[in-house]
Amino acid sequence: MTTSDSFQSSRRSFLGGAGLVFGGALAGGIAAQGLTPGASTGSPAGSAADSTVPFFGDHQGGVSTAAQDRLMFAALDVTTTSTEDLTHLLGRWAAMASRFTQGEQVSAAPERADVPPKDTGETLDMPPEQLTITVGFGPGLFDDRFGLASRMPAALKPLDPLPGDQVLDPAISGGDLCIQACANDPQVVFHAVRNMVRAARGVAVLRWSQLGFGRASATGSGQSTPRNLFGFKDGTNNIKADDTAALSDYVWVGDDTDQPWMTGGTYLVTRKIRMEIESWDADFLADQERIFARLKSTGAPLTGSAEFDPVDFGATSGGEPVIDPNSHVALAAPQLNDGVRILRRGYNYTDGQHAGNGKLDAGLFFICFQQDPHTQFAVLQEKLGKSDLLNEYIAHVSSGVWAVPPGLSEPGDWYGKKLFSP
């Protein structure tokens, strides 16, 4: 059986089985929860009754979905020069992702004792834990290998160097394809990425990956603002799933895009931000709060008493501004950046300790979604990279940008189908 035959067989099995699943249970689930596919429930993470996130819809899951507790992010380099093999992989990934997000294995077909199992098996008997899988295309996919150069969106061009980018590590940056798996269990996200990378053998290879824990952003309307590893609430004014106007204005690509295949999609930026934990822990509280311009205990701005109080950037005390103009809050505030906003969806991470000095290797795996990284993320990071008081304690060590195409409409649809269509 050729790879193509295997895929067709798998697709037939998937379509035959999944047609009932998605036509019945899933549709019923959407109706019962009053959801649009891929949207957030806003329910507490880990709720057994709410452990499934709809897969099909206008937008891919894992963007405006209420942020789950665990992440595995993977970037891959495409090794084939065959368009057929690449599109075959994207179709297979779509079939796998649709099953994984509903708590199913790679295939419903019976296993055979004389061949390796179709699924690696570590999530057998486990619920989907609100698993979402988000797939994106990096700038490298639009070189001369697949004839896609004329279909590369202007928003996807590589970011120009930003302040502080001198320490970026190319080995953990970029990639032709990316997979973002989020769920409330670490084994569920690992299983999804492991099997999708396994399916890519002969077509693409894993370039780098990152595990994340303790969501560092709130994207669901019912979610509280989490704390980063410095102990502060960050991203209080993040775009939430029920703010459809903000999602339309800042996150989802509209009809005015230069590439119609991206309508309904979005652009993903990652930055691995290493934190100097030990140095931060030695700083006194008042200075930590000056850097963030928020109280560590409540998350309230230094000019307020509750987290969501508006920040008064004009307030003074003793002739000095209460909010330092180079504080993290001031430099990232939309009202001081011509209204620029992004949807943050990052995770804390730890990779153990640095060899030689024993310091914790930990920080923030920053993820954000927007309509155009050049006019949104880059604008904010240009200011933050130059002046943020926090820069004494952080370093950006990896970077990546990907185009996330719109959601899949129904069984048989696949990632980037419109991109590869004549």
CSV table of C-alpha atoms in Angstrom, one decimal, residues 30 49 96 107 127 160 221 235 309 313 367 391 419:
chain,number,residue,atom,x,y,z
A,30,ILE,CA,-22.5,22.9,19.9
A,49,ALA,CA,-18.7,18.0,31.3
A,96,MET,CA,-6.0,13.1,13.1
A,107,SER,CA,-7.8,5.4,13.7
A,127,PRO,CA,-10.8,12.2,27.9
A,160,ASP,CA,12.7,42.7,10.9
A,221,SER,CA,-14.6,35.5,29.5
A,235,GLY,CA,-2.2,40.7,30.3
A,309,ASP,CA,-9.4,49.6,37.4
A,313,PHE,CA,-1.1,57.3,33.1
A,367,ILE,CA,2.2,33.3,22.0
A,391,ASN,CA,14.5,43.9,30.2
A,419,LEU,CA,-3.9,27.7,-0.4
